[in-house]
XYZ file of C-alpha atoms in Angstrom:
664
model
C -4.333 7.472 19.337
C -7.558 5.535 19.863
C -6.582 3.056 17.140
C -3.139 2.335 18.593
C -4.580 1.961 22.081
C -7.214 -0.465 20.839
C -4.606 -2.488 18.978
C -2.454 -2.715 22.103
C -5.498 -3.737 24.157
C -6.352 -6.486 21.649
C -2.833 -7.893 21.806
C -2.835 -7.756 25.605
C -6.218 -9.478 25.847
C -5.109 -12.246 23.505
C -1.966 -12.857 25.573
C -3.992 -12.958 28.789
C -6.499 -15.334 27.195
C -3.729 -17.727 26.169
C -2.046 -17.495 29.575
C -5.348 -18.078 31.324
C -6.035 -21.222 29.259
C -2.551 -22.580 30.005
C -2.735 -22.000 33.774
C -6.397 -22.861 34.359
C -6.761 -26.091 36.395
C -10.519 -26.329 36.762
C -13.451 -25.379 38.983
C -14.081 -27.144 42.284
C -15.966 -26.722 45.559
C -13.497 -25.940 48.351
C -14.081 -25.620 52.133
C -14.066 -22.016 53.299
C -11.436 -22.842 55.909
C -9.033 -23.830 53.105
C -9.381 -20.466 51.313
C -6.746 -17.949 52.368
C -5.990 -14.421 51.275
C -3.373 -13.922 48.599
C -0.663 -11.342 49.384
C -1.168 -8.757 46.684
C 1.593 -7.563 44.403
C 1.283 -4.088 45.974
C 1.335 -5.332 49.563
C -1.325 -6.782 51.793
C -4.943 -6.420 50.661
C -7.225 -3.909 52.296
C -8.639 -4.744 55.716
C -11.971 -6.527 55.668
C -14.801 -3.980 55.816
C -17.334 -4.992 58.466
C -20.018 -2.912 56.759
C -19.473 -4.699 53.440
C -19.580 -8.095 55.108
C -22.761 -7.113 56.922
C -24.401 -6.011 53.678
C -23.588 -9.332 52.005
C -24.894 -11.292 55.006
C -28.161 -9.381 54.754
C -28.375 -10.338 51.075
C -27.708 -13.983 51.965
C -30.502 -13.901 54.561
C -32.969 -12.557 52.005
C -31.862 -14.410 48.846
C -29.738 -17.280 50.063
C -26.086 -17.836 49.213
C -25.961 -18.347 45.426
C -22.628 -20.123 45.095
C -23.518 -21.955 41.855
C -23.974 -18.752 39.874
C -20.832 -18.443 37.690
C -20.597 -14.695 38.297
C -20.138 -15.434 42.017
C -17.231 -17.838 41.520
C -13.892 -16.660 42.883
C -10.420 -17.186 41.414
C -7.567 -18.668 43.441
C -4.012 -19.926 43.113
C -2.892 -23.382 44.224
C 0.546 -24.903 44.556
C 0.951 -27.881 42.188
C 2.099 -30.464 44.764
C -0.726 -29.550 47.148
C -3.218 -29.785 44.289
C -2.017 -33.235 43.166
C -2.114 -34.622 46.725
C -5.646 -33.303 47.215
C -6.782 -34.922 43.955
C -5.377 -38.332 44.961
C -6.966 -38.188 48.408
C -10.301 -37.287 46.794
C -10.036 -40.018 44.138
C -10.090 -37.405 41.361
C -7.814 -36.591 38.450
C -6.780 -33.373 36.760
C -8.712 -34.086 33.548
C -12.009 -34.570 35.380
C -11.550 -31.288 37.236
C -10.630 -29.368 34.093
C -13.494 -30.729 31.958
C -16.379 -29.806 34.304
C -19.157 -28.245 32.243
C -22.322 -28.757 34.238
C -23.224 -28.263 37.904
C -23.678 -32.012 38.366
C -20.054 -32.732 37.507
C -18.359 -30.117 39.718
C -16.598 -32.116 42.467
C -15.716 -31.078 45.986
C -12.329 -31.229 47.684
C -12.816 -31.865 51.390
C -10.768 -30.427 54.226
C -8.987 -33.738 54.922
C -7.625 -33.714 51.368
C -5.060 -31.124 52.447
C -6.192 -28.538 49.910
C -5.115 -24.927 50.560
C -5.626 -22.116 48.058
C -4.953 -18.367 47.906
C -7.942 -16.391 46.698
C -7.272 -13.428 44.430
C -10.621 -11.683 45.026
C -13.927 -12.165 46.774
C -12.594 -11.841 50.321
C -15.784 -10.180 51.574
C -17.940 -12.942 50.072
C -15.858 -15.579 51.838
C -16.017 -13.692 55.159
C -19.801 -13.260 54.893
C -20.332 -16.906 53.901
C -18.192 -18.081 56.829
C -20.564 -16.332 59.244
C -23.753 -17.267 57.375
C -23.215 -20.933 56.443
C -23.039 -23.768 58.953
C -21.284 -27.127 59.352
C -20.364 -29.123 56.252
C -22.169 -26.578 54.069
C -19.305 -24.123 54.430
C -17.756 -24.259 50.954
C -17.439 -22.015 47.884
C -17.036 -22.467 44.145
C -13.451 -21.721 43.135
C -11.715 -21.429 39.756
C -8.192 -22.735 40.291
C -5.038 -21.488 38.561
C -1.449 -22.578 38.900
C 0.492 -20.670 41.536
C 3.269 -20.159 38.988
C 0.913 -18.281 36.680
C 2.226 -15.147 34.995
C 2.141 -12.050 37.215
C 0.046 -10.183 34.661
C -2.595 -12.897 34.809
C -2.585 -12.814 38.607
C -2.966 -9.044 38.470
C -5.815 -9.311 35.982
C -7.690 -11.804 38.145
C -7.000 -9.888 41.337
C -8.160 -6.528 39.973
C -11.378 -7.663 38.342
C -14.370 -5.433 39.090
C -16.210 -6.705 42.162
C -19.747 -5.885 43.245
C -18.981 -6.751 46.876
C -16.557 -3.871 47.503
C -15.438 -0.657 45.855
C -11.883 0.654 45.828
C -11.056 3.757 47.914
C -9.651 6.754 46.067
C -6.282 6.344 47.754
C -5.877 2.760 46.583
C -6.730 3.798 43.031
C -4.110 6.559 43.269
C -1.555 4.056 44.565
C -2.231 1.562 41.777
C -1.937 4.320 39.152
C 1.440 5.438 40.488
C 2.668 1.839 40.686
C 1.786 1.081 37.090
C 3.168 4.415 35.909
C 6.518 3.462 37.414
C 6.287 0.054 35.738
C 5.281 1.704 32.436
C 2.185 -0.522 32.266
C -0.089 1.801 30.288
C -2.984 -0.630 29.892
C -3.122 -1.621 33.560
C -2.781 2.033 34.541
C -5.703 2.913 32.269
C -7.977 0.396 33.999
C -7.499 2.252 37.281
C -8.017 5.670 35.731
C -11.378 4.361 34.523
C -12.510 3.898 38.125
C -12.301 7.648 38.812
C -14.872 10.310 38.022
C -13.899 13.115 35.642
C -13.530 15.522 38.574
C -11.167 13.208 40.460
C -9.187 12.526 37.302
C -8.643 16.262 36.779
C -7.551 16.755 40.379
C -5.118 13.846 40.270
C -3.629 14.941 36.932
C -2.976 18.404 38.400
C -1.053 16.919 41.325
C 0.881 14.589 39.025
C 2.329 17.683 37.342
C 4.098 18.616 40.609
C 7.159 16.325 40.823
C 8.067 17.304 44.391
C 4.670 16.306 45.774
C 4.518 13.101 43.739
C 8.010 12.078 44.833
C 6.896 12.460 48.466
C 3.769 10.360 47.865
C 5.801 7.719 45.998
C 7.943 7.087 49.074
C 4.774 5.775 50.757
C 3.964 3.168 48.089
C 5.407 0.384 50.252
C 2.871 1.100 53.035
C -0.550 -0.046 51.729
C -2.605 1.158 54.706
C -1.465 4.782 54.448
C -3.396 5.263 51.196
C -6.875 4.328 52.374
C -8.126 7.829 53.258
C -6.787 10.011 50.445
C -9.708 12.110 49.142
C -8.946 12.666 45.467
C -11.911 15.030 45.247
C -10.054 17.418 47.587
C -6.734 17.170 45.774
C -7.077 20.636 44.162
C -6.787 22.050 47.722
C -3.294 20.590 47.927
C -2.295 22.903 45.097
C -4.379 26.015 45.760
C -3.089 26.349 49.332
C 0.378 27.017 47.801
C 2.213 25.244 50.626
C 4.148 22.586 48.708
C 7.171 22.659 51.022
C 5.045 22.227 54.134
C 3.009 19.371 52.640
C 6.173 17.617 51.448
C 7.651 17.996 54.938
C 4.510 16.401 56.393
C 4.676 13.466 53.962
C 8.355 12.974 54.767
C 7.417 12.956 58.454
C 4.834 10.234 57.712
C 7.434 8.199 55.810
C 10.029 8.474 58.584
C 7.487 7.495 61.247
C 6.204 4.362 59.545
C 9.683 3.341 58.406
C 10.637 3.524 62.075
C 7.628 1.437 63.163
C 8.426 -1.272 60.601
C 12.172 -1.260 61.364
C 12.889 -0.429 57.721
C 11.985 -3.972 56.628
C 9.874 -4.447 53.475
C 8.116 -7.515 54.881
C 6.806 -5.448 57.804
C 5.985 -2.457 55.591
C 3.657 -4.687 53.573
C 1.858 -5.523 56.824
C 0.751 -1.893 57.347
C -2.985 -2.108 56.676
C -5.677 0.559 56.887
C -7.007 -0.693 60.232
C -3.540 -0.415 61.809
C -3.053 3.125 60.531
C -6.488 4.268 61.663
C -6.006 2.801 65.149
C -2.474 4.142 65.669
C -2.621 7.631 64.160
C -2.662 10.670 66.491
C -1.387 8.695 69.491
C 1.598 9.975 71.488
C 3.332 6.806 72.726
C 6.484 8.505 74.020
C 4.620 11.130 76.080
C 1.292 9.610 77.163
C 1.035 6.688 79.575
C -2.518 6.090 78.377
C -1.330 5.738 74.769
C 1.578 3.501 75.783
C -0.802 1.128 77.542
C -3.021 1.085 74.481
C -0.114 0.334 72.126
C 1.115 -2.568 74.239
C -2.391 -4.039 74.449
C -2.950 -3.563 70.697
C 0.286 -5.398 69.916
C -0.702 -8.201 72.286
C -4.195 -8.765 70.864
C -3.160 -8.017 67.250
C -5.397 -4.978 66.881
C -2.495 -3.478 64.945
C -0.264 -5.341 62.489
C -2.586 -8.394 62.573
C -0.709 -10.207 59.772
C 2.654 -10.129 61.584
C 2.784 -13.454 63.415
C 6.419 -13.652 64.508
C 6.691 -12.810 68.216
C 10.104 -11.160 67.906
C 8.887 -8.999 65.017
C 5.944 -7.833 67.088
C 8.231 -6.966 70.015
C 10.467 -4.901 67.728
C 7.447 -3.074 66.302
C 6.171 -2.324 69.804
C 9.551 -0.991 70.942
C 9.831 1.246 67.882
C 6.355 2.708 68.383
C 6.891 3.364 72.094
C 10.099 5.273 71.375
C 8.481 7.529 68.753
C 8.544 11.056 70.162
C 5.670 12.663 68.238
C 1.994 12.275 67.482
C 1.747 9.370 65.057
C 1.173 10.931 61.602
C -0.528 9.527 58.526
C -1.757 10.744 55.163
C -5.218 10.932 56.719
C -4.002 13.325 59.440
C -2.293 15.413 56.748
C -5.635 16.121 55.118
C -7.281 16.646 58.511
C -4.686 19.310 59.375
C -4.595 20.832 55.909
C -7.708 22.915 56.576
C -5.974 24.617 59.536
C -2.910 25.353 57.409
C -5.180 26.626 54.638
C -6.803 29.233 56.913
C -3.424 30.628 57.963
C -2.040 30.546 54.417
C -5.021 32.564 53.212
C -4.288 35.219 55.853
C -0.685 35.531 54.704
C -1.723 35.762 51.064
C -4.384 38.375 51.774
C -2.590 40.547 54.314
C 1.163 40.187 53.673
C 2.067 38.862 50.245
C 1.715 40.567 46.919
C 0.250 38.391 44.122
C 2.841 35.794 43.063
C 0.984 33.143 41.015
C 3.984 30.895 40.405
C 5.389 30.996 43.940
C 4.485 29.051 47.042
C 3.790 30.955 50.250
C 7.247 30.148 51.566
C 8.950 31.188 48.340
C 7.029 34.467 48.288
C 7.914 35.240 51.919
C 11.603 34.509 51.370
C 11.563 36.550 48.159
C 10.092 39.490 50.115
C 12.924 39.453 52.680
C 15.014 41.844 50.637
C 17.063 43.283 53.503
C 17.345 40.297 55.824
C 20.599 39.779 57.707
C 21.818 37.264 60.247
C 20.403 39.220 63.199
C 16.746 38.164 63.396
C 14.210 39.643 65.843
C 12.529 36.769 67.678
C 9.177 37.544 69.290
C 8.854 36.097 72.780
C 5.489 37.709 73.670
C 3.211 40.112 71.817
C 5.427 42.993 70.712
C 8.447 41.865 72.770
C 11.570 40.674 70.992
C 15.066 39.383 71.481
C 17.613 39.408 68.698
C 18.941 36.028 67.608
C 21.986 35.593 65.415
C 21.140 32.932 62.838
C 23.818 30.458 61.765
C 23.128 31.069 58.080
C 20.647 32.699 55.717
C 18.516 29.539 55.508
C 17.946 29.572 59.268
C 17.287 33.316 59.180
C 14.623 32.903 56.490
C 13.074 29.983 58.364
C 12.777 32.080 61.542
C 10.992 34.854 59.652
C 8.604 32.420 57.957
C 7.843 30.489 61.147
C 7.075 33.625 63.167
C 4.575 34.882 60.602
C 2.830 31.502 60.513
C 2.673 31.469 64.310
C 1.104 34.936 64.362
C -1.632 33.657 62.029
C -2.150 30.585 64.219
C -2.444 32.794 67.318
C -4.919 35.221 65.821
C -6.709 33.429 62.972
C -10.215 34.107 64.430
C -9.550 37.869 64.097
C -8.022 37.686 60.614
C -10.326 35.238 58.849
C -13.935 34.180 58.770
C -13.036 31.067 60.760
C -13.640 30.395 64.441
C -12.115 27.743 66.731
C -13.934 24.430 66.965
C -17.012 24.154 69.150
C -16.605 22.694 72.626
C -19.016 19.918 73.541
C -22.084 21.296 75.321
C -21.284 24.910 74.463
C -22.530 27.319 71.813
C -20.803 27.557 68.456
C -18.056 30.229 68.650
C -18.959 33.454 66.874
C -17.236 34.149 63.568
C -15.663 37.568 63.953
C -15.195 40.185 61.273
C -11.590 40.846 60.278
C -10.120 43.207 62.846
C -7.996 46.013 61.343
C -5.915 46.252 64.540
C -4.808 42.624 64.125
C -4.063 43.300 60.461
C -1.936 46.267 61.533
C -0.070 44.172 64.107
C 0.614 41.469 61.507
C 1.971 44.083 59.111
C 4.050 45.577 61.923
C 5.585 42.183 62.701
C 6.224 41.445 59.030
C 7.947 44.811 58.555
C 10.030 44.325 61.694
C 11.150 40.923 60.374
C 12.259 42.436 57.069
C 9.261 41.727 54.831
C 8.808 44.445 52.210
C 5.608 44.203 50.165
C 3.119 46.781 48.955
C 0.379 45.231 51.123
C 2.472 45.559 54.280
C 3.382 49.151 53.440
C -0.235 50.085 52.747
C -1.465 48.556 56.010
C 1.185 50.424 57.983
C 0.205 53.723 56.384
C -3.507 53.227 57.002
C -4.801 54.001 60.506
C -6.528 50.883 61.952
C -8.085 52.931 64.751
C -9.865 55.106 62.212
C -11.412 52.026 60.616
C -12.497 50.810 64.068
C -13.979 54.228 64.851
C -15.873 54.248 61.574
C -17.286 50.796 62.347
C -18.357 51.890 65.824
C -20.156 54.926 64.449
C -21.845 52.891 61.713
C -23.196 50.448 64.312
C -24.227 53.107 66.849
C -25.668 55.609 64.344
C -26.720 53.779 61.151
C -26.771 56.153 58.211
C -30.197 54.854 57.171
C -31.805 56.257 60.330
C -29.635 59.240 61.237
C -28.371 60.537 57.895
C -25.255 62.141 59.374
C -23.521 64.600 57.097
C -19.945 63.925 56.075
C -18.688 66.780 58.261
C -20.618 65.584 61.316
C -19.571 61.990 60.704
C -15.934 63.039 60.540
C -16.327 64.975 63.803
C -17.759 61.935 65.599
C -14.967 59.708 64.253
C -12.342 62.091 65.620
C -13.990 62.066 69.039
C -14.091 58.259 69.061
C -10.395 58.209 68.189
C -9.645 60.363 71.210
C -11.706 58.011 73.413
C -9.624 55.004 72.393
C -6.610 54.197 74.616
C -3.120 54.637 73.261
C -1.503 51.992 71.072
C 1.280 51.112 73.508
C 1.334 47.320 73.911
C 1.224 45.915 77.418
C 4.296 44.122 78.731
C 4.148 40.498 79.809
C 6.384 38.684 82.244
C 7.851 35.389 80.976
C 5.965 32.329 82.194
C 8.429 29.663 81.051
C 7.837 26.994 78.451
C 4.266 25.620 78.478
C 3.641 22.079 79.693
C 3.476 19.316 77.115
C 1.853 16.717 79.356
C -1.370 16.781 81.336
C -3.306 14.499 83.630
C -6.617 15.026 81.818
C -5.146 15.560 78.361
C -6.532 15.847 74.858
C -8.582 12.964 73.429
C -7.804 11.656 69.938
C -10.605 13.621 68.260
C -9.071 16.858 69.611
C -5.588 16.203 68.223
C -5.910 17.564 64.704
C -7.062 20.599 62.760
C -8.139 23.912 64.233
C -7.984 24.119 68.026
C -11.099 23.829 70.134
C -12.312 27.043 71.732
C -11.060 26.390 75.282
C -7.702 25.090 74.070
C -7.301 28.113 71.790
C -7.857 30.552 74.658
C -5.276 28.761 76.811
C -2.596 28.187 74.162
C -2.608 31.388 72.077
C -0.434 33.249 74.606
C 2.223 30.510 74.272
C 2.424 30.311 70.491
C 5.747 32.068 69.977
C 8.849 30.668 68.323
C 10.894 30.025 71.517
C 8.186 27.542 72.562
C 8.390 25.765 69.197
C 12.096 25.014 69.225
C 13.659 21.668 70.081
C 15.674 21.957 73.289
C 16.794 18.453 74.246
C 17.575 19.345 77.835
C 13.978 20.549 78.342
C 12.122 17.485 77.092
C 9.475 16.437 79.602
C 8.966 12.897 80.780
C 5.837 10.813 80.647
C 2.445 12.086 81.740
C -0.924 10.436 81.828
C -1.768 12.284 78.613
C -0.626 15.172 76.397
C -1.672 18.805 76.725
C -3.450 20.890 74.114
C -0.215 22.820 73.538
C 1.547 19.531 72.775
C -0.988 19.027 69.979
C -0.398 22.552 68.578
C 3.344 21.987 68.738
C 3.100 18.653 66.934
C 0.922 20.049 64.141
C 3.475 22.822 63.658
C 6.304 20.278 63.678
C 4.608 18.083 61.080
C 4.481 20.958 58.590
C 7.562 22.993 59.514
C 9.815 21.010 61.850
C 11.189 22.241 65.196
C 14.357 24.363 64.870
C 17.286 23.810 67.219
C 18.254 27.318 68.351
C 20.083 26.572 71.604
C 18.063 29.183 73.459
C 19.148 27.835 76.834
C 22.748 28.915 76.121
C 22.530 32.628 75.270
C 26.235 33.256 75.970
C 27.500 30.521 73.646
C 29.625 31.943 70.830
C 29.074 31.029 67.205
C 31.458 28.267 66.107
C 32.215 29.983 62.833
C 32.752 33.418 64.439
C 34.070 33.223 68.029
C 34.512 36.980 68.185
C 30.816 37.634 67.695
C 28.734 38.728 70.704
C 26.208 36.336 72.328
C 23.585 34.977 69.932
C 20.595 36.295 71.894
C 19.965 39.801 73.213
C 16.934 41.952 73.867
C 15.410 44.472 71.513
C 14.048 47.634 73.066
C 10.798 49.302 72.070
C 12.706 52.265 70.678
C 14.763 49.996 68.401
C 11.596 48.428 67.034
C 9.952 51.815 66.560
C 12.981 53.070 64.672
C 12.493 50.374 62.041
C 8.889 51.383 61.352
C 7.779 53.937 58.778
C 6.751 57.286 60.291
C 3.091 57.648 61.250
C 0.930 60.397 62.658
C 0.513 59.746 66.399
C -3.013 59.102 67.596
C -2.556 61.604 70.412
C -2.618 64.403 67.827
C -6.385 63.959 67.468
C -8.192 66.581 69.534
C -11.810 66.122 70.589
C -14.405 68.181 68.777
C -17.933 68.706 70.068
C -20.576 68.496 67.335
C -23.405 71.027 67.443
C -26.031 68.470 68.535
C -24.069 66.531 71.112
C -21.965 67.192 74.192
C -19.042 65.237 75.452
C -17.369 65.233 78.837
C -15.310 63.040 81.131
C -13.524 61.465 78.177
C -11.474 58.564 79.504
C -7.723 58.710 79.041
C -5.040 56.129 79.345
C -3.277 57.980 82.177
C -6.415 58.228 84.316
C -7.275 54.555 84.028
C -4.195 52.461 83.274
C -6.119 49.199 83.540
C -8.656 50.137 80.873
C -6.665 48.476 78.111
C -6.818 45.117 79.912
C -10.512 45.436 80.752
C -11.547 46.336 77.242
C -9.518 43.717 75.424
C -12.322 41.203 75.915
C -15.099 43.584 74.837
C -16.428 42.901 71.380
C -17.469 45.518 68.847
C -20.992 45.880 70.228
C -19.582 46.352 73.717
C -17.402 49.185 72.499
C -20.388 50.846 70.876
C -22.448 50.733 74.084
C -19.522 52.052 76.096
C -18.972 55.054 73.825
C -22.686 55.793 73.629
C -22.794 55.968 77.431
C -19.815 58.345 77.398
C -21.584 60.628 74.907
C -24.766 60.669 77.045
C -22.910 61.938 80.145
């Protein structure tokens, strides 16, 4: 293998050497203003990095600008007619340019000669020199090649290692995929060599998943979308087991940027990293503030700076302003992936049995063994209406979406992850996993038709008993009190009696939450886990009816978007928004006009009938241990508001409350 690769490399190098000799025109000094950027074979080059330019300027200030050092020369292409005219105007000939061997004989082509070249590398050096040098001293040493030079030679010159800038992981990934499609093994290998062993392993793992790679390949025509792909985090893309959701997100990115560029390859090449970074997460069709920004950015060329045609820029602006979602990118995919990962972990730990070769979605669908077309749809906690799905695919999607939404509503209670910290406030406490929330998740999963051993086990176990045991362990640590097993069991039973019943409170419908707001969410709050205040406001709204697309209910423009708009858009990016027609509950199914209306309520007794039998909590009778007395035990009938008051009490609060009861 090594021998054949080396032989191929030798042949390739010899061909490039011959091609280089044939197309080499000579080395000359050229004004910086005559040096322009070459449009790369894979689209426009990366945006100029201000930090890189600043670093080079600092070097120039300390060491001077060493343009005569051969390793600082840059390579450029020149059109033959332009080159010949410039030579005549400078009283030079091609042989004298080509035969330069010493610094004294290297001539200079002045600006009035009409010279114009396209540099293949060294853009940051040229930008730094333009700011550092002054007057007639603004020139650089350039090795000229014919513009008709072989593409492989141009690629070789363009992709030479440069000390002035390093290549982002995403650009390396993009080059590798491009050359794999072109079956250019040697050029592909040069880009693999730029990656560490860890990043190579992560990328090779992803390359073995054709669905993911096909979705990434659709973005090859948009250079700027690849700038912020962290190859070091690529294993997360696989371990989260959410291939379908990630592919949906990438397709959403492709559709968005195809829309912005009007489906034209020339405009797709103009998508640079600076444009993507400036435009992502904005909501141009909903936020007046974002619309004003987009129009100003088009006007001053903050975005799409290499598109010069006025009509093209107007079409781009119109397309962006009509886009009805948060602007997505590959960068926002990875920013939101952590949020998806938290919820996926909950589903894998609490609902799904081990299925190594299945994605989360596949495992959930596979567990719906008894699903029909009548799907319970949760409208508030524990309150359902039945919806008649059009087909099994929609029925499965409704089950999957509702379980994901439960995890998004309650992730702080089911994982070791808290909402994001609000500015100026304390970091939110990371809560221990609450068995009551685990029980409610299992209850919902069972009601939706999920049948797994984990769900069955959770439903059989008594979450209140686990809570009671935790309370006792905090209030009477075994290390200090040494309670016997019999006494401990007696206390646990008394705590169970003190807890209110498990009947869920009813909630009156509040209507669909607002998507626009006058204050709104800033860009840094539009991705990932919700911030603490936004989480508290939005969790009561995160039910499937609020995540459907109802065209007649679309809101108009507001000054900015609400926090719920952000939650809705993150959900849409991964899952899409189903069209259920919830505003027309009496509409008959097209394929079955004799069927009853597609939406009707589910009573509490119907839900209870679908659950496995359990021992009611009311069967626990209080027992008084020999060394403690108990009186005035609170009951749910005596204080009907106690459930609401105690919902906000944490575990320590419950302990103190019960201790006070025992002291009475």
